[in-house]
CSV table of C-alpha atoms and ligand atoms in Angstrom, one decimal:
chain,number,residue,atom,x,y,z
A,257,UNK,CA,9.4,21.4,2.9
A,258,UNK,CA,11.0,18.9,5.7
A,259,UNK,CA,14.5,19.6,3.4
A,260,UNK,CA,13.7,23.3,3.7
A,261,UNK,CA,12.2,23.3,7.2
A,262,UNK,CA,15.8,21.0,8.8
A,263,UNK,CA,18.3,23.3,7.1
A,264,UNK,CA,16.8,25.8,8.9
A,265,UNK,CA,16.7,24.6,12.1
A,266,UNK,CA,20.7,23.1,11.6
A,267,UNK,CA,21.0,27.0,10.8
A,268,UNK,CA,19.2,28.4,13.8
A,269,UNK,CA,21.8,25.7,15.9
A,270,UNK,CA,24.6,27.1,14.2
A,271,UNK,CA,23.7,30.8,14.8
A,272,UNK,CA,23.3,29.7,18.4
A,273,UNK,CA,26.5,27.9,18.5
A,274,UNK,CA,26.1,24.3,18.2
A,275,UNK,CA,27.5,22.0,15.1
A,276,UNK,CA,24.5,21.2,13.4
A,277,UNK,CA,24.1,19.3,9.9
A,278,UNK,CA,20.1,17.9,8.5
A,279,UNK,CA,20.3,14.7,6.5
A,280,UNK,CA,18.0,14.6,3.3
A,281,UNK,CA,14.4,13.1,4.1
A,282,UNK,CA,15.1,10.8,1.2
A,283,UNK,CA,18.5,11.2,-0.7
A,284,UNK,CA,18.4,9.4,-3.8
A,285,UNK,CA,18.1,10.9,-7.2
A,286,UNK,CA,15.4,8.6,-8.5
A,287,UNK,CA,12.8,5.8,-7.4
A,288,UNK,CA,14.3,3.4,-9.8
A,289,UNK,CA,17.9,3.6,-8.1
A,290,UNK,CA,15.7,1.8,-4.9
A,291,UNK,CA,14.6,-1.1,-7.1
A,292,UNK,CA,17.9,-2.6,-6.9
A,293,UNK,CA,19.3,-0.7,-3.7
A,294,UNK,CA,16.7,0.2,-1.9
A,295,UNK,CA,18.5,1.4,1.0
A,296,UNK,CA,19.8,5.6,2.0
A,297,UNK,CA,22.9,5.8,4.1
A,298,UNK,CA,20.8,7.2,7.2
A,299,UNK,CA,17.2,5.4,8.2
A,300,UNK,CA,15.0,8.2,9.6
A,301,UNK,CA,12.4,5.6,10.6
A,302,UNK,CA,15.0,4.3,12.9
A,303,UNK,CA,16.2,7.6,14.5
A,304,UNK,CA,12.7,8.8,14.9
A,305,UNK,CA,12.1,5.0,16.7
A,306,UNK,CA,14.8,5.3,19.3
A,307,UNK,CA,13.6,9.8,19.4
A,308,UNK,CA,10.7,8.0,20.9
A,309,UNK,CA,8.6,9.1,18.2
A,310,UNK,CA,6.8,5.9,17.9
A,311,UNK,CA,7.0,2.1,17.2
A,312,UNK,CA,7.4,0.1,13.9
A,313,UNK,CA,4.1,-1.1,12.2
A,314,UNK,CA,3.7,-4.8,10.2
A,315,UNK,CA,4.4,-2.8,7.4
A,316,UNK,CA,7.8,-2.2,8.4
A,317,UNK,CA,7.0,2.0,8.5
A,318,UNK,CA,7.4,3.8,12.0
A,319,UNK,CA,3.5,4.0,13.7
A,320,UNK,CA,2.7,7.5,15.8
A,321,UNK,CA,0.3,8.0,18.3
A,322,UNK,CA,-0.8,11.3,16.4
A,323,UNK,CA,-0.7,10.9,12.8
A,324,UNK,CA,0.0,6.6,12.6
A,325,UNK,CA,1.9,6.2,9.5
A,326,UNK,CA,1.2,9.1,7.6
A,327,UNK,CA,4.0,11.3,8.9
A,328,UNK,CA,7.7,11.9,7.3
A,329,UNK,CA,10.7,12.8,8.7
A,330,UNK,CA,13.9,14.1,8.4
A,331,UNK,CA,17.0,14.1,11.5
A,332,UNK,CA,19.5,16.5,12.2
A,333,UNK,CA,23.3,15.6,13.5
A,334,UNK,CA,23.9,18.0,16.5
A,335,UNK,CA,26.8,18.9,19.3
A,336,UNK,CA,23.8,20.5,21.0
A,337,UNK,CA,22.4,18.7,24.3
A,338,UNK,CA,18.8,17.7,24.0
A,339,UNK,CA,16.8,15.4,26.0
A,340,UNK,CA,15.3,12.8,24.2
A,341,UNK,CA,11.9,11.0,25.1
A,342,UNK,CA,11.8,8.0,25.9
A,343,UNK,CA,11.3,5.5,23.2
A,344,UNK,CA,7.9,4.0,22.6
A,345,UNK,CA,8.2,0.7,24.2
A,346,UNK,CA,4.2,0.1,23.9
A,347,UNK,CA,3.2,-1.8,20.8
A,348,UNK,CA,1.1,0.5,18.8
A,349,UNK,CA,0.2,-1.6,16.3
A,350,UNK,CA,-2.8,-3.3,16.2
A,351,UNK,CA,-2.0,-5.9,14.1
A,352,UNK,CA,-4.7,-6.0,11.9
A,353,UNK,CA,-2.9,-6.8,8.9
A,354,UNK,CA,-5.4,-4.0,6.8
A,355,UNK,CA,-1.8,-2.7,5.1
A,356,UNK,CA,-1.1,-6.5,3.9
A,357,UNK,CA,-4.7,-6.9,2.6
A,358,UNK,CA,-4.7,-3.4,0.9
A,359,UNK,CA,-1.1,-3.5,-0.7
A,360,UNK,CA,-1.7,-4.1,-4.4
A,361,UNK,CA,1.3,-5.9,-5.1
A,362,UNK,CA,1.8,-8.3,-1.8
A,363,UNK,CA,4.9,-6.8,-0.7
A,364,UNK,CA,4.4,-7.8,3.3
A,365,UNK,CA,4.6,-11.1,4.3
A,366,UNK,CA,2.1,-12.6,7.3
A,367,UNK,CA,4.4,-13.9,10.0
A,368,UNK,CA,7.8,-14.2,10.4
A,369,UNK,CA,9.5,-11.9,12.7
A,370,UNK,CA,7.7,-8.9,13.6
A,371,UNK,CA,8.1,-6.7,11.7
A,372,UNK,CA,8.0,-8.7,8.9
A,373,UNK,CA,10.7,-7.9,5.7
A,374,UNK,CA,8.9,-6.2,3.2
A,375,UNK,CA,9.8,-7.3,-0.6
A,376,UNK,CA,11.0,-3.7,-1.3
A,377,UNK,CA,11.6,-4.8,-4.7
A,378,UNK,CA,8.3,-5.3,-5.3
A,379,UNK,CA,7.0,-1.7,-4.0
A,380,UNK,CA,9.9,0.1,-5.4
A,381,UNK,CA,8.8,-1.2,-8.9
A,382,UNK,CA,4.9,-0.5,-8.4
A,383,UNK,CA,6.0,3.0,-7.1
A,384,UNK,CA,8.5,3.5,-10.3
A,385,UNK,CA,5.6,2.2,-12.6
A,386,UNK,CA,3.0,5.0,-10.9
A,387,UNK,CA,5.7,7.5,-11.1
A,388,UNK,CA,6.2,6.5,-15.3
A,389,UNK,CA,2.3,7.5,-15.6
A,390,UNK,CA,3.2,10.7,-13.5
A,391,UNK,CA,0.9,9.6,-10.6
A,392,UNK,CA,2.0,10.3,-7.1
A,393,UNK,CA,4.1,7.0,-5.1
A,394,UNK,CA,1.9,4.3,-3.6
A,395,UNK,CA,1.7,4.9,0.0
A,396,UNK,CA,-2.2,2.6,0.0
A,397,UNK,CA,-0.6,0.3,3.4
A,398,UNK,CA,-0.3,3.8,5.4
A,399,UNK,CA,-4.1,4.6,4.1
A,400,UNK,CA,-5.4,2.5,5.0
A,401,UNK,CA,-3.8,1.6,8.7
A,402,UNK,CA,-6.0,2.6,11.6
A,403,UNK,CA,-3.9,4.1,14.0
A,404,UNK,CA,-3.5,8.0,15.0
A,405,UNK,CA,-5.9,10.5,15.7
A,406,UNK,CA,-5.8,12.0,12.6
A,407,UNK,CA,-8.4,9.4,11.7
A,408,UNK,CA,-10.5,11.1,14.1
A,409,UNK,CA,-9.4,14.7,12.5
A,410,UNK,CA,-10.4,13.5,8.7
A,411,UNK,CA,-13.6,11.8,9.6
A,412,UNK,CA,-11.7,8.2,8.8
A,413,UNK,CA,-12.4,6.2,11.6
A,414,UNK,CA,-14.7,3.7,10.0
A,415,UNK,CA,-12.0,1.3,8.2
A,416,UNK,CA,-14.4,-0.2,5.7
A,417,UNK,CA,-14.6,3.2,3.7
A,418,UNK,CA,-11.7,1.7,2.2
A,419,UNK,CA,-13.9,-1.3,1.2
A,420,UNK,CA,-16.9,-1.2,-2.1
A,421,UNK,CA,-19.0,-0.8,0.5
A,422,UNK,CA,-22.4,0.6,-0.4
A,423,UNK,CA,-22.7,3.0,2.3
A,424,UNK,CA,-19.7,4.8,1.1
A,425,UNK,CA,-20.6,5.3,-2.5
A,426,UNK,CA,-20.7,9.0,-2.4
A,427,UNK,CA,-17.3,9.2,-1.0
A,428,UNK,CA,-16.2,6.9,-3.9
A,429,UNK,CA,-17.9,8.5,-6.5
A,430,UNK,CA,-15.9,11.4,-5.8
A,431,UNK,CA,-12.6,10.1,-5.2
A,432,UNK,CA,-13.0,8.4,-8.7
A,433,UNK,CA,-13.7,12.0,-10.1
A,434,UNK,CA,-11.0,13.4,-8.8
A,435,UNK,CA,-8.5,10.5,-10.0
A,436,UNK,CA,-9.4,11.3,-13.7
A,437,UNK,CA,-7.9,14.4,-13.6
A,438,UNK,CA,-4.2,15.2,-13.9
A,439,UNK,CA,-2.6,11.6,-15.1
A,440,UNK,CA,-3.2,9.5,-18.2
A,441,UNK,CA,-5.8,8.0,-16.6
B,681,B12,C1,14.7,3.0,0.5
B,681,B12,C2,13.3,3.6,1.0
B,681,B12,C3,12.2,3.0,0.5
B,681,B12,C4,12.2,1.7,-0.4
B,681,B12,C5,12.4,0.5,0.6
B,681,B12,C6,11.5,0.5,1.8
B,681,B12,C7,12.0,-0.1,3.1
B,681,B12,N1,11.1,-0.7,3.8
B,681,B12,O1,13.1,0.0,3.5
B,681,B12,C8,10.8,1.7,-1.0
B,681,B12,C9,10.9,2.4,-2.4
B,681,B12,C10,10.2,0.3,-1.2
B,681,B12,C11,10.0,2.6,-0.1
B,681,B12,C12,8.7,2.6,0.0
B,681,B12,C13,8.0,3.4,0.9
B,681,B12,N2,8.5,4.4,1.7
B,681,B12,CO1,10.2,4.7,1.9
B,681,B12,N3,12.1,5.2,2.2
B,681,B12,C14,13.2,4.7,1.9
B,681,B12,C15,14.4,5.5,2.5
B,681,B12,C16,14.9,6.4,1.4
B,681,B12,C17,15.5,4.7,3.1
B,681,B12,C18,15.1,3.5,3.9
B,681,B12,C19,16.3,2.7,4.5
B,681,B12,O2,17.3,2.6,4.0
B,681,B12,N4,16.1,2.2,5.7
B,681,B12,C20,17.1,1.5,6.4
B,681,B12,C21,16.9,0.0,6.4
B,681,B12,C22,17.9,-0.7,7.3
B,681,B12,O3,15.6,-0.2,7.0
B,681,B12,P1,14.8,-1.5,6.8
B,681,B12,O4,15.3,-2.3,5.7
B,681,B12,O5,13.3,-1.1,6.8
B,681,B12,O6,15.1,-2.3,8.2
B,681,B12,C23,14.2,-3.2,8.8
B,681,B12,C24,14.2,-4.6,8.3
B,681,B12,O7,14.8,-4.7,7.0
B,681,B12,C25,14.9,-5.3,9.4
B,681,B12,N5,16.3,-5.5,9.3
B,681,B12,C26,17.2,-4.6,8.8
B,681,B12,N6,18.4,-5.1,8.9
B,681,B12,C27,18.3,-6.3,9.5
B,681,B12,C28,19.2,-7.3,9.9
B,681,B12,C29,18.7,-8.5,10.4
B,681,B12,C30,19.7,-9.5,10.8
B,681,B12,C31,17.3,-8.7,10.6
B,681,B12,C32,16.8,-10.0,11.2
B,681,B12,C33,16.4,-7.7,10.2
B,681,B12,C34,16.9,-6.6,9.7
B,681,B12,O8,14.7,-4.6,10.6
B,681,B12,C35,14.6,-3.2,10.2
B,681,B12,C36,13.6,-2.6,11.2
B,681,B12,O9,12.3,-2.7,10.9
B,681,B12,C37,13.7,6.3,3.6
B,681,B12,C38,14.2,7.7,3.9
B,681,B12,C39,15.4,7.6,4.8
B,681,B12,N7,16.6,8.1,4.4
B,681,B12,O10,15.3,7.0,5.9
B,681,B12,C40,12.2,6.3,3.1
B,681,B12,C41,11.1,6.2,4.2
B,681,B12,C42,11.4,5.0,5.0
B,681,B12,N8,9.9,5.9,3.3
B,681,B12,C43,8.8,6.3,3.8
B,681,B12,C44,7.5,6.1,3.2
B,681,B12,C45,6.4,6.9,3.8
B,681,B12,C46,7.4,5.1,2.2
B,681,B12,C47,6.1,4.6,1.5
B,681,B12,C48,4.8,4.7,2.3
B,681,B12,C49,5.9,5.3,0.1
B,681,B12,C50,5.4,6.7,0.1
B,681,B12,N9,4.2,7.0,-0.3
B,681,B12,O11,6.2,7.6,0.5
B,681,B12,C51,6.5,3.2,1.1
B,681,B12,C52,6.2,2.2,2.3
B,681,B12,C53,6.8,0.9,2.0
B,681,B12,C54,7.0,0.0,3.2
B,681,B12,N10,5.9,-0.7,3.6
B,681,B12,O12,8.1,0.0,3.8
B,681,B12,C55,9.1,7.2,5.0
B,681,B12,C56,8.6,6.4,6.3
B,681,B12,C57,8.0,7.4,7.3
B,681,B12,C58,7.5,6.6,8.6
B,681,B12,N11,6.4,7.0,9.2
B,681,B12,O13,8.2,5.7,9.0
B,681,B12,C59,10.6,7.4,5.0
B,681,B12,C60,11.3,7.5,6.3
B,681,B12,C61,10.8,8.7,4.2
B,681,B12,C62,10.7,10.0,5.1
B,681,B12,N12,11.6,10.9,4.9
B,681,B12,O14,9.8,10.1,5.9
B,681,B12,N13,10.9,3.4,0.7
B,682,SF4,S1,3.6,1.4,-0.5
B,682,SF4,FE1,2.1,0.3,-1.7
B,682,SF4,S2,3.2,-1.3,-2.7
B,682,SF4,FE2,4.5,-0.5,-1.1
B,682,SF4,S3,4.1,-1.9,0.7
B,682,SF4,FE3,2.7,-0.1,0.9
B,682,SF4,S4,0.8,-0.7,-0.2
B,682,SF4,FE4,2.4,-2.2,-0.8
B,683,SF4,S1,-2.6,-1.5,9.2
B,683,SF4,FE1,-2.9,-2.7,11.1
B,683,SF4,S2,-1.2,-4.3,11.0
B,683,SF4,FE2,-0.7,-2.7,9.5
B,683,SF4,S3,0.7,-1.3,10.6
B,683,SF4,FE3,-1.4,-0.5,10.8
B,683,SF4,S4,-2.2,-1.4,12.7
B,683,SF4,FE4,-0.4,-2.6,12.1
């Protein structure tokens, strides 16, 4: 859909008469290309940074004040004139370190420079391993991140429903149900 959706607003620019190319939202050809290159020729996460669309999280993925992590992008190149918003000098991170307790394999480090270099290595390889059993990418670190008022939207604001904890064992009883179906299992 973002492929489909950024061809046709480059169109639309076009018709109106302004150069206008979209870049892929991902442009590879498979997962395991990124486990020894794990790099495109255009970041998104960084155009949509200085767009003003938000602020990098510890996990290294671009944070948003309405949707935190869970949002993807794709850009467009343009002759057109647009103002841009500023860019998101406020910290919206809350440095919780949830997404380096919750990532299965311990692909984020706990200090260093913020933010820290994720082993992409590591993720690409867990994500290529998922992707072998036909299971949708791993994705747990921008779960499980608090920020965004889509929490608020889904009914996710308590944090610990990610946790065993008891008072959530109806939600986990069905997510469990769910998981059997459609992969090996
Ligand atoms: C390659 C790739 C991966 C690789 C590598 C991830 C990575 N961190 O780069 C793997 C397979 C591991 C991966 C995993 C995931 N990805 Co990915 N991925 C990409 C892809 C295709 C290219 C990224 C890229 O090349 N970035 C450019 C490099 C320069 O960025 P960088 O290495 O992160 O740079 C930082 C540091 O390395 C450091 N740095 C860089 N250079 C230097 C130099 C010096 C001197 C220093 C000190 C530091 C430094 O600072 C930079 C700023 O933080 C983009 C799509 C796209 N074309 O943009 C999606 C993208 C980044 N992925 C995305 C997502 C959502 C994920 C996953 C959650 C998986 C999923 N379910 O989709 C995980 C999250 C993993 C994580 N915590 O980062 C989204 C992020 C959306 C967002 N909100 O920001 C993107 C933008 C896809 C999209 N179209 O929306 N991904
Ligand atoms: S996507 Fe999964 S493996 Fe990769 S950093 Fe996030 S939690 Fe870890
Ligand atoms: S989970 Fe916490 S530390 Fe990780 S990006 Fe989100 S707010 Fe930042």
């Amino acid at each position: 859909m973002l492929d489909s959706k950024a061809c046709e607003i480059a169109n639309f620019l076009v018709d109106t008469g302004y150069g206008a190319v979209y870049l892929p939202r991902d442009a590879y050809g498979d997962i395991k290309i990124l486990i020894d290159k794990p790099f495109a020729f255009f970041s998104h996460k960084h155009a949509a940074y200085l767009a003003g669309m938000g602020s990098f999280g510890h996990n290294n993925v671009l944070l948003t004040p309405q949707y935190g992590q869970r949002v993807r992008f794709t850009s467009i190149f343009t002759t057109a004139v647009i103002m841009p918003d500023p860019i998101e000098t406020k910290d919206l991170c809350t440095h919780c370190l949830l997404c380096l307790k919750n990532c299965p394999v311990g692909a984020m480090p706990e200090t260093g420079n913020f933010p820290p270099p994720v082993d992409k290595k590591l993720c690409a390889t867990r994500s290529a391993k998922l992707r072998d059993e036909y299971r949708s990418p791993c994705g747990i670190c921008i779960k499980v991140c608090p920020v965004g008022k889509d929490r608020e939207l889904f009914g996710r604001k308590n944090m610990s429903i990610y946790s065993r904890d008891k008072k959530f064992e109806k939600s986990h009883r069905a997510w469990e149900h769910v998981r059997q179906y459609g992969c090996k299992g």
